[in-house]
Every structure is written in C-alpha cells, then in structure tokens.
CSV table of C-alpha atoms in Angstrom, one decimal:
chain,number,residue,atom,x,y,z
A,394,MET,CA,16.0,-14.8,76.0
A,395,TYR,CA,17.7,-12.7,73.0
A,396,GLN,CA,14.6,-10.5,70.9
A,397,PHE,CA,15.2,-9.2,67.6
A,398,PHE,CA,12.8,-7.1,65.2
A,399,THR,CA,12.5,-8.2,62.0
A,400,ASP,CA,11.0,-6.4,58.3
A,401,PRO,CA,6.8,-8.9,57.8
A,402,GLY,CA,8.1,-9.7,54.9
A,403,ASN,CA,11.0,-11.6,56.2
A,404,ILE,CA,8.3,-14.6,57.2
A,405,CYS,CA,8.1,-16.5,55.1
A,406,GLY,CA,5.5,-19.8,56.1
A,407,LYS,CA,8.1,-21.9,58.9
A,408,ASP,CA,11.1,-19.4,57.3
A,409,ILE,CA,12.1,-16.4,58.6
A,410,TYR,CA,15.1,-14.4,58.7
A,411,ILE,CA,16.9,-11.9,60.0
A,412,THR,CA,18.9,-9.4,58.3
A,413,GLY,CA,20.3,-6.0,58.5
A,414,GLN,CA,22.9,-5.1,61.4
A,415,ASP,CA,21.7,-8.1,63.9
A,416,VAL,CA,22.7,-10.2,61.4
A,417,ASN,CA,27.1,-9.0,62.3
A,418,HIS,CA,25.9,-9.0,65.9
A,419,ILE,CA,23.9,-12.5,65.9
A,420,LYS,CA,27.3,-14.2,64.9
A,421,ASN,CA,30.2,-11.8,66.5
A,422,VAL,CA,29.3,-10.4,69.2
A,423,LEU,CA,26.3,-12.5,70.3
A,424,ARG,CA,28.1,-15.8,68.9
A,425,MET,CA,24.8,-17.9,69.1
A,426,ARG,CA,24.5,-21.2,67.4
A,427,ILE,CA,22.7,-23.4,65.3
A,428,GLY,CA,20.0,-24.2,67.4
A,429,GLU,CA,19.5,-21.4,70.2
A,430,GLU,CA,16.1,-19.9,70.7
A,431,VAL,CA,15.0,-16.4,69.7
A,432,SER,CA,12.0,-14.2,69.7
A,433,VAL,CA,10.9,-12.2,66.7
A,434,VAL,CA,8.7,-9.5,66.2
A,435,THR,CA,7.8,-7.2,63.6
A,436,GLN,CA,6.2,-4.8,64.7
A,437,ALA,CA,3.5,-4.8,62.4
A,438,GLU,CA,1.5,-7.5,64.3
A,439,ASP,CA,1.1,-7.4,68.6
A,440,LYS,CA,2.8,-11.5,68.8
A,441,GLU,CA,6.3,-12.7,69.4
A,442,TYR,CA,7.5,-15.7,66.9
A,443,ARG,CA,9.5,-18.4,69.2
A,444,CYS,CA,12.5,-20.2,66.7
A,445,GLU,CA,15.3,-21.6,66.3
A,446,ILE,CA,18.4,-20.9,64.2
A,447,GLU,CA,18.7,-22.9,61.5
A,448,ALA,CA,21.3,-21.6,59.8
A,449,PHE,CA,23.6,-18.5,59.1
A,450,GLU,CA,23.8,-17.4,55.9
A,451,GLU,CA,26.4,-14.7,54.7
A,452,ASP,CA,24.3,-11.6,55.6
A,453,ARG,CA,21.0,-13.0,57.0
A,454,VAL,CA,20.6,-15.5,59.8
A,455,HIS,CA,17.2,-18.9,59.3
A,456,LEU,CA,15.8,-19.1,61.1
A,457,LYS,CA,12.7,-22.2,62.0
A,458,LEU,CA,9.2,-21.3,63.4
A,459,ARG,CA,8.2,-23.4,67.1
A,460,PHE,CA,5.8,-21.4,67.7
A,461,ILE,CA,3.2,-18.0,67.9
A,462,LYS,CA,2.5,-16.6,71.4
A,463,GLU,CA,-0.1,-14.0,71.2
A,464,GLU,CA,0.0,-12.1,73.8
A,465,ASN,CA,-0.6,-7.8,74.1
A,466,VAL,CA,2.4,-6.9,75.1
A,467,GLU,CA,1.6,-3.4,74.2
A,468,LEU,CA,-0.3,-0.7,76.0
A,469,PRO,CA,-4.1,-0.3,75.4
A,470,ASN,CA,-3.2,3.3,74.2
A,471,ARG,CA,-1.1,5.5,72.4
A,472,ILE,CA,1.3,7.5,74.8
A,473,TYR,CA,3.0,10.3,73.0
A,474,LEU,CA,6.1,12.0,75.2
A,475,PHE,CA,6.6,15.2,74.1
A,476,GLN,CA,10.0,16.2,76.5
A,477,GLY,CA,11.6,19.5,77.0
A,478,LEU,CA,15.3,19.7,75.9
A,479,ALA,CA,18.3,18.2,78.1
A,480,LYS,CA,20.7,17.5,78.0
A,481,SER,CA,22.4,14.1,76.0
A,482,ASP,CA,22.9,12.0,79.3
A,483,LYS,CA,19.3,13.2,80.3
A,484,LEU,CA,17.3,12.3,77.3
A,485,GLU,CA,18.9,9.1,76.3
A,486,LEU,CA,18.4,8.1,79.9
A,487,ILE,CA,14.2,9.1,79.6
A,488,ILE,CA,14.0,7.5,76.3
A,489,GLN,CA,15.1,4.3,78.0
A,490,LYS,CA,13.2,4.7,80.7
A,491,ALA,CA,9.8,6.1,78.5
A,492,VAL,CA,10.5,2.6,75.9
A,493,GLU,CA,10.5,0.2,79.1
A,494,LEU,CA,7.3,1.8,80.0
A,495,GLY,CA,5.3,1.5,77.1
A,496,VAL,CA,5.8,5.0,75.2
A,497,TYR,CA,4.4,5.3,71.3
A,498,GLU,CA,6.3,7.6,70.5
A,499,VAL,CA,9.2,10.8,72.1
A,500,ILE,CA,8.9,14.3,71.4
A,501,PRO,CA,12.2,16.6,72.3
A,502,VAL,CA,10.8,19.5,72.2
A,503,LYS,CA,12.7,23.0,72.4
A,504,MET,CA,10.9,25.0,75.1
A,505,LYS,CA,11.7,28.5,77.0
A,506,ARG,CA,13.5,28.0,79.6
A,507,CYS,CA,16.2,24.9,78.2
A,508,VAL,CA,19.4,25.4,78.6
A,509,VAL,CA,20.0,22.6,75.5
A,510,LYS,CA,20.0,24.1,72.6
A,511,TYR,CA,20.3,21.6,69.5
A,512,GLU,CA,20.9,22.3,66.3
A,513,GLY,CA,21.6,21.1,62.5
A,514,LYS,CA,23.6,19.1,61.6
A,515,LYS,CA,24.3,18.0,65.3
A,516,GLU,CA,20.8,17.8,66.3
A,517,GLU,CA,20.4,14.9,63.1
A,518,ALA,CA,23.2,12.6,64.8
A,519,LYS,CA,21.6,12.9,67.9
A,520,VAL,CA,18.5,11.8,67.5
A,521,LEU,CA,19.9,9.3,64.8
A,522,ARG,CA,21.6,8.1,68.3
A,523,TYR,CA,17.8,8.6,70.5
A,524,ASN,CA,16.1,5.4,67.3
A,525,ALA,CA,19.2,3.5,68.5
A,526,ILE,CA,18.8,3.9,72.1
A,527,SER,CA,15.0,3.4,72.0
A,528,GLU,CA,15.7,-0.3,69.6
A,529,ALA,CA,17.8,-1.3,71.7
A,530,ALA,CA,15.1,-1.0,75.5
A,531,ALA,CA,12.6,-1.9,72.7
A,532,LYS,CA,14.8,-5.1,72.4
A,533,GLN,CA,15.2,-5.7,75.6
A,534,SER,CA,12.4,-4.1,77.1
A,535,LYS,CA,10.7,-7.7,74.7
A,536,ARG,CA,8.4,-4.7,72.9
A,537,ARG,CA,6.5,-5.4,70.1
A,538,ILE,CA,7.2,-2.0,67.8
A,539,ILE,CA,10.6,0.2,68.5
A,540,PRO,CA,8.7,3.4,69.8
A,541,LYS,CA,10.0,6.3,67.6
A,542,VAL,CA,12.1,9.6,68.7
A,543,SER,CA,10.8,11.7,66.4
A,544,SER,CA,12.9,15.4,65.2
A,545,VAL,CA,13.1,18.3,67.9
A,546,MET,CA,9.9,20.2,67.6
A,547,THR,CA,9.4,23.8,68.7
A,548,PHE,CA,6.6,24.2,71.3
A,549,GLY,CA,3.5,25.5,69.2
A,550,GLU,CA,4.4,22.6,66.3
A,551,ALA,CA,4.2,20.6,69.0
A,552,ILE,CA,1.0,22.2,70.6
A,553,LYS,CA,0.0,21.0,66.7
A,554,TYR,CA,0.7,18.0,65.8
A,555,CYS,CA,-1.2,16.7,69.3
A,556,GLU,CA,-3.9,18.5,67.9
A,557,ALA,CA,-5.9,14.9,67.2
A,558,MET,CA,-4.9,13.8,70.8
A,559,ASP,CA,-8.2,12.3,72.8
A,560,ILE,CA,-6.4,12.9,76.4
A,561,LYS,CA,-3.7,16.3,76.5
A,562,LEU,CA,-2.2,16.1,80.0
A,563,LEU,CA,0.4,18.9,81.4
A,564,PRO,CA,1.9,18.1,84.7
A,565,TYR,CA,2.7,21.5,86.6
A,566,GLU,CA,4.9,21.5,89.7
A,567,LEU,CA,3.1,25.3,90.3
A,568,ALA,CA,-0.6,23.4,90.2
A,569,ASP,CA,-2.4,23.7,93.1
A,570,MET,CA,-1.4,21.6,96.2
A,571,LYS,CA,-4.9,20.2,96.6
A,572,ALA,CA,-4.6,19.1,92.8
A,573,MET,CA,-3.9,15.2,93.9
A,574,ASP,CA,-8.1,14.3,93.8
A,575,LYS,CA,-8.6,16.4,90.7
A,576,THR,CA,-5.5,14.2,88.8
A,577,ARG,CA,-6.4,10.7,90.2
A,578,GLU,CA,-10.5,11.0,89.1
A,579,LEU,CA,-8.8,12.7,85.6
A,580,LEU,CA,-6.2,10.0,85.4
A,581,LYS,CA,-8.5,7.8,86.5
A,582,ASN,CA,-11.7,8.1,83.1
A,583,ILE,CA,-8.9,8.1,80.8
A,584,GLU,CA,-10.5,5.3,78.0
A,585,LYS,CA,-8.7,2.3,77.1
A,586,GLY,CA,-7.9,2.7,73.9
A,587,SER,CA,-7.4,6.5,73.6
A,588,SER,CA,-4.4,8.6,72.3
A,589,ILE,CA,-2.9,10.3,75.0
A,590,ALA,CA,-0.2,13.3,75.3
A,591,VAL,CA,2.2,14.3,77.6
A,592,PHE,CA,3.9,17.6,78.1
A,593,ILE,CA,7.0,17.9,80.2
A,594,GLY,CA,9.2,20.6,80.7
A,595,PRO,CA,12.3,20.9,81.0
A,596,GLU,CA,15.0,21.6,84.1
A,597,GLY,CA,13.6,24.7,84.2
A,598,GLY,CA,9.9,24.4,84.1
A,599,PHE,CA,7.4,25.7,81.8
A,600,ASP,CA,7.5,29.2,81.3
A,601,ASP,CA,3.7,30.7,82.3
A,602,THR,CA,2.8,31.5,78.4
A,603,GLU,CA,3.4,28.5,77.7
A,604,VAL,CA,0.9,26.6,80.3
A,605,ASP,CA,-1.3,29.1,78.7
A,606,LYS,CA,-0.9,28.1,75.0
A,607,ALA,CA,-1.0,24.3,75.9
A,608,VAL,CA,-4.8,25.0,78.3
A,609,GLU,CA,-5.7,26.9,76.1
A,610,ALA,CA,-5.0,24.0,73.6
A,611,GLY,CA,-7.1,21.8,75.6
A,612,PHE,CA,-4.0,20.6,77.9
A,613,GLU,CA,-4.8,19.2,82.0
A,614,VAL,CA,-2.5,20.8,83.7
A,615,ILE,CA,-2.0,18.0,86.6
A,616,THR,CA,-0.2,18.0,89.5
A,617,LEU,CA,2.4,14.5,90.2
A,618,GLY,CA,2.5,14.8,94.3
A,619,ARG,CA,4.0,17.7,96.5
A,620,ARG,CA,7.5,17.0,95.8
A,621,ILE,CA,9.6,18.6,93.2
A,622,LEU,CA,9.9,15.9,90.9
A,623,ARG,CA,13.7,16.4,88.1
A,624,THR,CA,12.5,16.0,84.5
A,625,GLU,CA,13.5,12.4,83.5
A,626,THR,CA,11.7,12.0,87.0
A,627,ALA,CA,8.4,13.2,85.7
A,628,GLY,CA,7.6,11.6,83.0
A,629,MET,CA,8.5,8.4,84.0
A,630,THR,CA,5.9,8.9,86.6
A,631,VAL,CA,2.7,9.7,84.6
A,632,LEU,CA,4.2,6.9,81.8
A,633,SER,CA,3.9,5.0,85.2
A,634,TRP,CA,0.9,6.3,86.1
A,635,LEU,CA,-0.9,4.9,83.3
A,636,VAL,CA,0.3,1.8,82.6
A,637,PHE,CA,-1.1,1.2,86.3
A,638,LEU,CA,-4.7,2.6,84.8
A,639,LEU,CA,-4.9,1.7,81.2
A,640,GLU,CA,-2.6,-2.0,81.2
A,641,THR,CA,-5.1,-4.7,80.3
B,844,MET,CA,15.1,28.9,96.7
B,845,TYR,CA,17.5,27.2,98.0
B,846,GLN,CA,16.3,24.4,100.5
B,847,PHE,CA,18.8,23.4,104.2
B,848,PHE,CA,18.8,20.3,106.7
B,849,THR,CA,19.1,21.6,110.2
B,850,ASP,CA,18.7,21.2,113.8
B,851,PRO,CA,15.7,21.6,115.8
B,852,GLY,CA,18.4,22.8,118.2
B,853,ASN,CA,19.3,25.7,116.3
B,854,ILE,CA,15.6,27.0,115.7
B,855,CYS,CA,16.0,29.5,118.6
B,856,GLY,CA,11.9,31.5,118.4
B,857,LYS,CA,12.5,33.8,115.4
B,858,ASP,CA,16.7,33.7,114.5
B,859,ILE,CA,17.2,29.8,113.1
B,860,TYR,CA,21.4,28.7,113.1
B,861,ILE,CA,22.5,26.8,109.8
B,862,THR,CA,25.6,25.0,110.5
B,863,GLY,CA,28.3,21.9,109.3
B,864,GLN,CA,29.1,21.7,105.7
B,865,ASP,CA,26.2,24.0,104.2
B,866,VAL,CA,27.9,27.4,105.4
B,867,ASN,CA,30.9,26.7,103.1
B,868,HIS,CA,28.7,26.0,100.3
B,869,ILE,CA,26.3,28.8,101.8
B,870,LYS,CA,29.3,31.1,101.6
B,871,ASN,CA,31.8,30.0,99.7
B,872,VAL,CA,30.1,27.9,96.4
B,873,LEU,CA,26.5,30.0,96.2
B,874,ARG,CA,27.5,32.7,97.5
B,875,MET,CA,24.3,34.0,98.8
B,876,ARG,CA,23.7,37.7,100.9
B,877,ILE,CA,22.2,39.0,103.2
B,878,GLY,CA,18.6,39.3,103.2
B,879,GLU,CA,18.4,36.2,101.0
B,880,GLU,CA,15.1,33.9,101.3
B,881,VAL,CA,16.3,30.5,102.3
B,882,SER,CA,14.0,27.4,102.9
B,883,VAL,CA,14.9,25.3,106.1
B,884,VAL,CA,13.4,21.6,107.6
B,885,THR,CA,14.8,19.7,110.0
B,886,GLN,CA,13.4,16.3,110.3
B,887,ALA,CA,11.3,16.2,113.3
B,888,GLU,CA,8.6,18.2,112.2
B,889,ASP,CA,6.9,18.1,109.2
B,890,LYS,CA,6.7,22.2,108.2
B,891,GLU,CA,9.0,24.1,106.0
B,892,TYR,CA,10.9,27.4,107.9
B,893,ARG,CA,10.2,30.0,105.6
B,894,CYS,CA,14.0,32.3,106.7
B,895,GLU,CA,16.2,35.4,105.1
B,896,ILE,CA,20.0,35.0,105.8
B,897,GLU,CA,21.0,37.5,108.2
B,898,ALA,CA,24.8,37.3,108.9
B,899,PHE,CA,27.2,35.7,108.2
B,900,GLU,CA,28.7,34.2,111.9
B,901,GLU,CA,32.6,32.0,111.3
B,902,ASP,CA,31.1,28.4,111.3
B,903,ARG,CA,27.0,28.9,111.1
B,904,VAL,CA,24.9,31.1,108.7
B,905,HIS,CA,22.3,33.8,111.5
B,906,LEU,CA,18.7,33.2,109.7
B,907,LYS,CA,15.5,35.3,110.7
B,908,LEU,CA,12.8,33.6,111.0
B,909,ARG,CA,9.9,34.8,107.6
B,910,PHE,CA,7.0,32.6,108.6
B,911,ILE,CA,5.9,28.8,108.9
B,912,LYS,CA,4.8,26.6,106.0
B,913,GLU,CA,2.8,24.0,107.3
B,914,GLU,CA,2.0,21.3,104.4
B,915,ASN,CA,2.0,17.6,104.2
B,916,VAL,CA,4.6,17.3,101.9
B,917,GLU,CA,5.8,13.7,103.2
B,918,LEU,CA,4.1,10.8,101.7
B,919,PRO,CA,1.6,9.3,104.5
B,920,ASN,CA,3.4,6.1,104.8
B,921,ARG,CA,6.9,5.1,105.7
B,922,ILE,CA,7.8,3.0,102.4
B,923,TYR,CA,10.9,1.3,102.4
B,924,LEU,CA,12.9,0.4,99.4
B,925,PHE,CA,14.9,-2.9,99.5
B,926,GLN,CA,16.7,-3.2,96.5
B,927,GLY,CA,18.9,-5.9,95.8
B,928,LEU,CA,22.5,-5.2,95.0
B,929,ALA,CA,23.3,-2.9,91.4
B,930,LYS,CA,26.6,-1.5,90.2
B,931,SER,CA,27.5,1.5,92.4
B,932,ASP,CA,26.1,4.0,89.6
B,933,LYS,CA,22.0,2.4,89.5
B,934,LEU,CA,22.2,2.3,92.5
B,935,GLU,CA,22.5,6.0,92.6
B,936,LEU,CA,19.9,6.7,90.4
B,937,ILE,CA,17.5,4.1,92.7
B,938,ILE,CA,18.3,6.5,95.4
B,939,GLN,CA,18.4,9.6,94.2
B,940,LYS,CA,14.5,8.7,92.8
B,941,ALA,CA,13.5,6.8,95.1
B,942,VAL,CA,14.0,9.9,97.3
B,943,GLU,CA,12.3,12.1,95.0
B,944,LEU,CA,9.2,9.4,94.8
B,945,GLY,CA,9.2,9.5,98.8
B,946,VAL,CA,10.4,6.4,99.8
B,947,TYR,CA,11.2,6.5,104.0
B,948,GLU,CA,14.0,4.4,103.8
B,949,VAL,CA,16.3,1.9,100.8
B,950,ILE,CA,18.2,-0.7,101.9
B,951,PRO,CA,20.8,-2.7,99.8
B,952,VAL,CA,20.0,-6.4,100.3
B,953,LYS,CA,22.4,-9.2,98.7
B,954,MET,CA,21.1,-11.0,96.8
B,955,LYS,CA,22.1,-14.8,95.1
B,956,ARG,CA,22.1,-12.9,91.9
B,957,CYS,CA,23.3,-10.1,92.0
B,958,VAL,CA,26.5,-9.9,90.1
B,959,VAL,CA,28.5,-7.0,92.4
B,960,LYS,CA,29.8,-7.5,96.3
B,961,TYR,CA,30.3,-4.6,98.3
B,962,GLU,CA,32.9,-6.0,100.8
B,963,GLY,CA,34.2,-4.2,104.3
B,964,LYS,CA,35.2,-1.5,104.3
B,965,LYS,CA,34.5,-0.7,100.2
B,966,GLU,CA,31.0,-1.1,101.5
B,967,GLU,CA,31.6,1.3,104.3
B,968,ALA,CA,32.2,4.1,102.4
B,969,LYS,CA,29.7,3.8,99.5
B,970,VAL,CA,26.9,3.8,102.0
B,971,LEU,CA,28.1,6.7,103.0
B,972,ARG,CA,27.9,8.7,99.5
B,973,TYR,CA,24.7,6.5,99.2
B,974,ASN,CA,23.5,9.0,102.2
B,975,ALA,CA,25.2,11.8,101.1
B,976,ILE,CA,22.8,11.2,97.6
B,977,SER,CA,19.8,11.6,98.9
B,978,GLU,CA,20.7,14.2,101.2
B,979,ALA,CA,21.3,15.9,98.2
B,980,ALA,CA,18.1,14.7,96.6
B,981,ALA,CA,16.2,15.1,99.6
B,982,LYS,CA,17.2,18.9,99.0
B,983,GLN,CA,16.2,19.0,95.9
B,984,SER,CA,13.2,18.0,95.6
B,985,LYS,CA,12.1,19.8,99.3
B,986,ARG,CA,11.3,16.7,101.1
B,987,ARG,CA,11.4,16.9,105.0
B,988,ILE,CA,13.8,14.5,106.1
B,989,ILE,CA,16.8,13.5,104.8
B,990,PRO,CA,15.7,9.4,103.9
B,991,LYS,CA,18.2,6.8,105.2
B,992,VAL,CA,20.1,4.9,103.1
B,993,SER,CA,21.1,2.0,105.9
B,994,SER,CA,24.3,-1.0,105.5
B,995,VAL,CA,24.4,-3.5,102.9
B,996,MET,CA,21.6,-6.4,104.6
B,997,THR,CA,21.1,-10.0,103.8
B,998,PHE,CA,18.3,-11.5,102.8
B,999,GLY,CA,17.4,-13.1,105.7
B,1000,GLU,CA,18.5,-10.0,107.5
B,1001,ALA,CA,16.2,-8.1,104.9
B,1002,ILE,CA,13.1,-10.7,105.6
B,1003,LYS,CA,13.9,-9.9,109.7
B,1004,TYR,CA,13.8,-6.3,109.2
B,1005,CYS,CA,10.0,-6.3,107.7
B,1006,GLU,CA,8.7,-8.2,109.7
B,1007,ALA,CA,6.9,-5.5,111.5
B,1008,MET,CA,5.4,-4.2,108.4
B,1009,ASP,CA,2.1,-4.3,107.3
B,1010,ILE,CA,2.2,-4.6,103.4
B,1011,LYS,CA,4.8,-6.1,101.6
B,1012,LEU,CA,4.9,-6.3,98.3
B,1013,LEU,CA,7.4,-8.2,95.6
B,1014,PRO,CA,7.5,-7.0,92.2
B,1015,TYR,CA,8.2,-11.0,90.1
B,1016,GLU,CA,8.7,-11.0,86.2
B,1017,LEU,CA,7.5,-14.1,86.4
B,1018,ALA,CA,4.5,-13.5,87.7
B,1019,ASP,CA,0.7,-14.5,85.8
B,1020,MET,CA,0.2,-12.4,83.1
B,1021,LYS,CA,-2.7,-11.8,84.5
B,1022,ALA,CA,-2.3,-10.4,86.9
B,1023,MET,CA,-2.6,-6.3,86.6
B,1024,ASP,CA,-6.5,-6.6,88.0
B,1025,LYS,CA,-5.2,-8.6,91.4
B,1026,THR,CA,-2.3,-5.7,91.9
B,1027,ARG,CA,-4.1,-2.7,91.2
B,1028,GLU,CA,-6.9,-4.4,93.7
B,1029,LEU,CA,-4.6,-5.4,96.1
B,1030,LEU,CA,-2.8,-1.6,95.9
B,1031,LYS,CA,-5.6,0.2,96.5
B,1032,ASN,CA,-6.3,-1.8,99.0
B,1033,ILE,CA,-3.8,-0.1,100.7
B,1034,GLU,CA,-4.4,2.6,103.5
B,1035,LYS,CA,-2.7,6.2,104.7
B,1036,GLY,CA,-0.8,5.9,107.1
B,1037,SER,CA,0.5,1.9,106.8
B,1038,SER,CA,4.6,0.8,107.1
B,1039,ILE,CA,5.1,-0.3,103.1
B,1040,ALA,CA,8.3,-3.1,102.6
B,1041,VAL,CA,9.0,-3.2,97.9
B,1042,PHE,CA,11.6,-5.6,97.6
B,1043,ILE,CA,13.2,-5.1,93.9
B,1044,GLY,CA,15.4,-8.1,92.2
B,1045,PRO,CA,18.3,-7.0,91.4
B,1046,GLU,CA,20.0,-7.0,88.0
B,1047,GLY,CA,19.7,-10.6,87.0
B,1048,GLY,CA,16.0,-11.2,88.8
B,1049,PHE,CA,15.1,-12.7,92.1
B,1050,ASP,CA,16.1,-16.9,92.8
B,1051,ASP,CA,13.7,-18.8,92.6
B,1052,THR,CA,14.0,-19.9,96.0
B,1053,GLU,CA,14.5,-16.1,97.3
B,1054,VAL,CA,10.9,-15.8,95.7
B,1055,ASP,CA,9.3,-18.9,98.2
B,1056,LYS,CA,11.1,-17.0,101.8
B,1057,ALA,CA,9.5,-13.7,100.7
B,1058,VAL,CA,6.2,-15.3,100.1
B,1059,GLU,CA,6.6,-17.4,103.6
B,1060,ALA,CA,7.0,-14.1,105.6
B,1061,GLY,CA,4.3,-12.5,103.9
B,1062,PHE,CA,4.7,-11.0,100.8
B,1063,GLU,CA,2.6,-10.3,97.9
B,1064,VAL,CA,3.9,-11.3,94.6
B,1065,ILE,CA,2.7,-8.2,91.9
B,1066,THR,CA,3.3,-7.5,88.6
B,1067,LEU,CA,4.6,-4.3,87.3
B,1068,GLY,CA,3.2,-4.9,83.5
B,1069,ARG,CA,4.2,-6.5,80.6
B,1070,ARG,CA,7.5,-5.2,79.2
B,1071,ILE,CA,10.3,-6.1,81.3
B,1072,LEU,CA,11.7,-3.5,83.8
B,1073,ARG,CA,15.0,-3.4,84.6
B,1074,THR,CA,16.0,-3.3,88.1
B,1075,GLU,CA,15.6,0.3,88.7
B,1076,THR,CA,13.1,1.1,86.7
B,1077,ALA,CA,10.7,-1.5,88.9
B,1078,GLY,CA,11.5,0.0,92.2
B,1079,MET,CA,10.7,3.8,90.9
B,1080,THR,CA,7.5,2.6,89.0
B,1081,VAL,CA,6.2,0.9,92.4
B,1082,LEU,CA,6.7,3.7,94.1
B,1083,SER,CA,5.6,6.9,91.5
B,1084,TRP,CA,1.8,4.3,92.2
B,1085,LEU,CA,1.9,4.1,95.7
B,1086,VAL,CA,2.2,8.2,95.6
B,1087,PHE,CA,-1.1,7.9,93.0
B,1088,LEU,CA,-2.9,5.6,95.6
B,1089,LEU,CA,-1.8,7.3,98.8
B,1090,GLU,CA,-0.9,11.4,98.5
B,1091,THR,CA,-2.9,13.5,100.3
C-alpha cells in the first residue's frame, strides 16, 4: 500500500485530502482508482490514517478515513547524522539508507579531507535533491516524518549545531583495537529519548585536528570493529546499532 | 597502504612473492616503487605480513618481510548471508557491504517473489563478477580472507546447505511488532564461534510458504525494527548487529 504525507490542515474529521505533487503522481503515474486503500501520515503525529480514495478533484485527492493506526514507527531517539561530504551518488545512498534506518536529520559537513567541494547555487540544487530522496525513502520505509537534509555546514558550524545534544559519537578507524568493549558499554547506556549526534568522516577520514576538536566538544570516540568501513557503511552501521539498542 | 592476497606457497621465510593479476596492477596501475610498504595476507592465517617491495620480476613482485602483525581481523563467527536475488547493481552493493561488515560467504538464492532470473552462462559470468567484487572489498576493508560468493541456489538447496549451521535467522517484515525484545534476546545469546545463517528475502519479500519451510528447518523469525527496510539494507543491518554483539 502506498503512503503519502499531508499537512495536518488537510485532515477534516473523516475527510482527508492529499495536495501538491502527489496529486499528479496518484492520478497519472500510479493510476490509482476510487476505492483503493492508501495510508496517510502528517509528520505531526506518530500515527497512520488508513483511508480509501473517495474522489479525484482538480488539484487534490479526496479520501475517506477508514481507521487510525497508532503504533510507534519512529525511534524513541532523535539521531542526527553529520556526514563528511562524499560524491553525490554516495551521499544519496547514505541519505536513503539513513532514512530507512530511522535517522532524524542528515547534515552534510565540509571536512578537511573531503575530496568533493560544493558551492553556491549548485549546492542549493543538491540539497533540494537530497531532500527529495529523503522524502521518497520516508514514504517507502513507512516513516511518520520526512527527515530533513540540512544545508552543508562547516566543521565548526556542525560542532556548534550539536552543542546541546545529549550523546555525541565519533567513529574513528584509529581507535584502540580493543575499543569494542568500551564502545558496547557506552552505547548500551544511551537512554531512550536522548538526542544523539553521530559524526562520520569523509572518504579520506577525519583529520587529527578535527578529532581533537570534537573530543574537546564532548564527543566520544568509538570503534566500528576491526575491518575498515567505507564512509557510507560507517553511518549505516552506527544507525543499525542504535536501532538494535533503542527500538521499542 | 595497499593490501594484497597471496598463496601460502609464496611465503618463503623473509622472501614473499605476489603473483597473478596483482603484478600488472602494482607495476602499471598503482606505479609502486622499490622500498614502498605493502601488506600481504594469505587467507590461511589471521595475520598480516608487513613488507617492502624488493624487486619487480617479470611475472611476480618480490617483497622483503619487515614484521608480522597478529591481530584478529576476522569475526569469531562464520556468517553466511543467503540473499534473495536482486538486480545486479543491488546485489553488487550487497556483496560489497557484506564483505566490509565481515561476512564469511554470500549465497544468492532464487526465491518465489524474485523479479530477476539468472540462467546458464549469464549466471556463471555474474558469479565470477560477484567474486571479483568480494575480492576488491576484502582488500579495501583489510579482510584476511576473500569471502566466497557461491553459485545461485534454489530455496530448497539453500535450506539444505545450512542444515548443520548453529544459528539460523530470518528477518521478516510481518514479524510481530513487539518482536524486538525477542530478537534482542535471541541475538545476545549467540555464542562466539558458532556458525550463523541469515536469510534475506528479495525485493518482493518472502512468500509465506518459504517462511514456513524455513521455520520447519529450524530458522528463527526476527524483526529488524518498525520501519520497512529494502532488501539490500536488511542484510547490512543484521550483519551490523552481529558485529556489535560478537566482535572481540
């Protein structure tokens, strides 16, 4: 069954409306019919409105509510993935997978060893595209929110942005080879409800000075195991671990 | 530093040789020089021979041993990923990520709801290519073995292949929404050293009859959380969880 996002203002008792780009998609791409079942979520609540299509209007689709499903689909923690810039196709994969795994927000970060550099208008267009990828992945994985992909930040801006977050994790390939036990202990003690920042280095890895700055700002260095993970695998691994530990 | 695989027969005291396709790669692609440091592993032992290049011979590269590093890089468990067939580019991504995360063997499996079908010669060529991807990922992630990608099996053959394995896991999106606690308990009790089979459904998911057959054969149904994961994300997630729990 297809899922769509709508504004809370489009929910009027048992009458629910889908507006925007999805209207054309429903009518002309999916070619859905009256009576077909769809799932609607609002980003404002962790619940799902199960509806059927009542009528096609010119710029909206009119649905009738069948029932409401209230189940936690969102993780109990807000996880912010700060990702060192990578090539676009890699970053797109990272965003798609992070959204499937329950991320709350993705922040692309310029770091010293980033090979890729974005600037100006090109950057704006990319951020729009990244948000579209997040929306598609949110629909497909049946999220209740569309995780935001923010504009590209500098390392300093990123450190500042996560100042008030409860838990700050930085996986580092030069972490002590015996750090796995420490990493397990640290992660097991994360409480449900706390906010979590995860910093992932770019393809070239973190620069030493970046690791030092992060540690000064309260980050804990963790290991992801004894094999070398690519940048896109590192974030997915941390997110998977947090799902394992925190999912209700 | 680059890592290469060699046969145990190529290690003669302090003289170590690289043969095969890597010779051309070292000479003409990487353009390495005498004195450069390389890492050599044999697949037969969990240790790394740290060498420097001594001389370029016509069909082999002659190295001198500097020292041996003995650290467990391999997971203490053999994990067999049985992956429902997906399109080639997806399967390539799955193999790359599984190798990074420490898989022991990947077995592509024909399942009822597979959209893709391979046959005959084309299949053989693909399996060769998948093994080349595994080798590249093994080098890059500094594995001590090159995980095998086996020929495509039927569902029945796959069930038979894992008959003697200790732990058999089948993530299923229709698992009870409250199954997370059960899943955590089950995985936490896996002992180091045991062999683990993980069955991942294709893009269309498992057919009910396949789940029934697997349960009869001793598989435990687990959940991967409350969001819907794509087939390529499901295997990575289970592998990540096993790394978290079992890494030494």
